[in-house]
Coordinates of C-alpha atoms in Angstrom, one line a residue:
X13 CA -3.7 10.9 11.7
X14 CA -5.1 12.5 14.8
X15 CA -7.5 10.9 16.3
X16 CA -6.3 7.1 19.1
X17 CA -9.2 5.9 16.9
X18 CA -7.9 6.4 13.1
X19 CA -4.5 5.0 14.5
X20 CA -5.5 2.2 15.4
X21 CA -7.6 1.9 13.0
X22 CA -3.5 2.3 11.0
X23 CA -2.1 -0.2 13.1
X24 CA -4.8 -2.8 12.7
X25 CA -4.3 -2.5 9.0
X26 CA 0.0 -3.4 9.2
X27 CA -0.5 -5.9 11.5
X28 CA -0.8 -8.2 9.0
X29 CA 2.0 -10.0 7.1
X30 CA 0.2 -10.2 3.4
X31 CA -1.0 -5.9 3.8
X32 CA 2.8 -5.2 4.9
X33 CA 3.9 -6.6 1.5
X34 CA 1.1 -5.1 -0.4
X35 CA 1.9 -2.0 1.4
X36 CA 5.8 -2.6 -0.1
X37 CA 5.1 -3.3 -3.4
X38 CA 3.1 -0.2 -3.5
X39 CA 5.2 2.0 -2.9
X40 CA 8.2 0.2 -4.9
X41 CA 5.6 0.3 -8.1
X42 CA 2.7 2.6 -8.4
X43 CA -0.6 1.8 -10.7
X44 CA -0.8 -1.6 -9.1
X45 CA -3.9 -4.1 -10.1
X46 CA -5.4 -6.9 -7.7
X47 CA -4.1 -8.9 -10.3
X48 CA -0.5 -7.9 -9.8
X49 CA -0.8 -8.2 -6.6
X50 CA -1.9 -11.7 -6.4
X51 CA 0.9 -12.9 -8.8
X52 CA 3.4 -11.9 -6.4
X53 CA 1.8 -12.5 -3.0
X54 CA 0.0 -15.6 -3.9
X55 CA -2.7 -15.4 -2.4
X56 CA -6.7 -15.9 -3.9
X57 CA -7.7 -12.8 -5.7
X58 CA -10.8 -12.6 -3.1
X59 CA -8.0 -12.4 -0.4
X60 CA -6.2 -9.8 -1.7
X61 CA -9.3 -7.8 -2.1
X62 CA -10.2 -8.1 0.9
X63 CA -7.0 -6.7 2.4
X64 CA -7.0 -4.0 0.1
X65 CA -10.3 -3.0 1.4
X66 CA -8.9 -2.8 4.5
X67 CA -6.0 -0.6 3.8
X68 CA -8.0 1.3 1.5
X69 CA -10.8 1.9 4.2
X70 CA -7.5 2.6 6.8
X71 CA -6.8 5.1 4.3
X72 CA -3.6 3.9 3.6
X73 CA -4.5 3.3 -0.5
X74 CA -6.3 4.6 -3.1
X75 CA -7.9 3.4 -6.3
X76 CA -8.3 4.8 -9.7
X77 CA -10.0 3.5 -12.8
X78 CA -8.2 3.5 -16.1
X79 CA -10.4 2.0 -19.2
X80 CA -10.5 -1.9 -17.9
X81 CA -7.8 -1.5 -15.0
X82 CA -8.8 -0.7 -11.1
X83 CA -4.8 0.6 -10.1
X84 CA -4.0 1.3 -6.5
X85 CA -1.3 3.4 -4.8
X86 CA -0.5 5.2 -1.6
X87 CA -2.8 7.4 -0.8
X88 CA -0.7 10.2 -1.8
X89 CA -2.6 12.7 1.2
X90 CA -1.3 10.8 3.5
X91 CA -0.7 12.5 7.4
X92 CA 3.2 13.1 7.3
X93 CA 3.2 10.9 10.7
X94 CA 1.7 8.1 8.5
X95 CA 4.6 8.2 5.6
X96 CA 6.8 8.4 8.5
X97 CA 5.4 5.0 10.3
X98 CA 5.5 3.9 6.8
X99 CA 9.4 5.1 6.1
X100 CA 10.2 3.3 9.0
X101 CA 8.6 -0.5 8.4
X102 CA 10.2 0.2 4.8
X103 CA 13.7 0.9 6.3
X104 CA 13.4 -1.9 9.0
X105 CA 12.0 -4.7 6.0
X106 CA 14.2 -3.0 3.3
X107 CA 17.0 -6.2 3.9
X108 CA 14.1 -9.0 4.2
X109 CA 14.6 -11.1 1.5
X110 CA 10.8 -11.8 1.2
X111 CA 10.3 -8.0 0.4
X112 CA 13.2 -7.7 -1.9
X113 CA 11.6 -11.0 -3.9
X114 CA 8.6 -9.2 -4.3
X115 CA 9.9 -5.9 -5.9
X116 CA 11.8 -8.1 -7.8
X117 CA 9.0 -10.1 -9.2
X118 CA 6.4 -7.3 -9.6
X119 CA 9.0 -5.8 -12.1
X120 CA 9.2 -9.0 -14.0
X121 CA 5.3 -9.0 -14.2
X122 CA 3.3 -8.0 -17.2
X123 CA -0.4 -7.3 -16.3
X124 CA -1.4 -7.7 -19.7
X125 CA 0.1 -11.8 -19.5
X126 CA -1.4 -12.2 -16.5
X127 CA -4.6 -10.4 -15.7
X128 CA -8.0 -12.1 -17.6
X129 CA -10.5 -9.3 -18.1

C-alpha cells in the first residue's frame, strides 16, 4: 500500500456504495463475470464496468480470461494492510441485509441463463 497517493487512490475506490458490494460479492464468490455482477447489483452493464475499472485500476481486482468469460477476483497480491481494510468493511457490513441479499442471490445465479455472448 505504501505510498498517501495509492491509498487514496484505495479509499476513493470504497467510497462508493455499488464498488462496496462488488467488492463483497467478490470475495463471497470468486470467477465473477460483469454479467453476474449486474444481475445482482442492478445496475447497466456499462456501469458496472466502469466501477470495476476503477477497482481494478485501485488494484483492488483482477481479471482473467477463460474461453468466452472475462472473471474477476481479489487481487490475490494484495498489501496485507489492504485485506485488512478489506476484513474490516466485511466484518462491519457482514449483518447488512443488502450484503447478505447479494451473496444470496449471486449463488442462485447461473451465468450461463443469464449472460448473452
Amino acid at each position: 500500500m505504501g505510498t498517501l497517493k495509492n491509498i487514496t487512490k484505495i479509499l476513493k475506490a470504497l467510497s462508493d456504495e455499488s464498488r462496496i458490494r462488488i467488492i463483497s460479492l467478490l470475495r463471497a464468490r470468486r470467477d465473477l463475470c460483469v454479467c453476474e455482477i449486474t444481475k445482482v447489483i442492478k445496475l447497466s452493464q456499462p456501469t458496472i464496468s466502469s466501477h470495476l475499472k476503477l477497482l481494478e485500476n485501485a488494484g483492488l481486482i483482477v481479471y482473467k480470461k477463460d474461453g468466452l468469460w472475462v472473471n474477476y477476483n481479489i487481487n490475490p497480491g494484495l498489501d496485507e494492510n489492504v485485506k485488512e481494510i478489506l476484513d474490516r468493511i466485511s466484518l462491519i457490513l457482514s449483518s447488512n441485509e443488502k450484503i447478505n441479499e447479494d451473496h444470496r442471490e449471486i449463488y442462485r445465479i447461473d451465468r450461463k441463463n443469464i449472460c448473452k455472448k
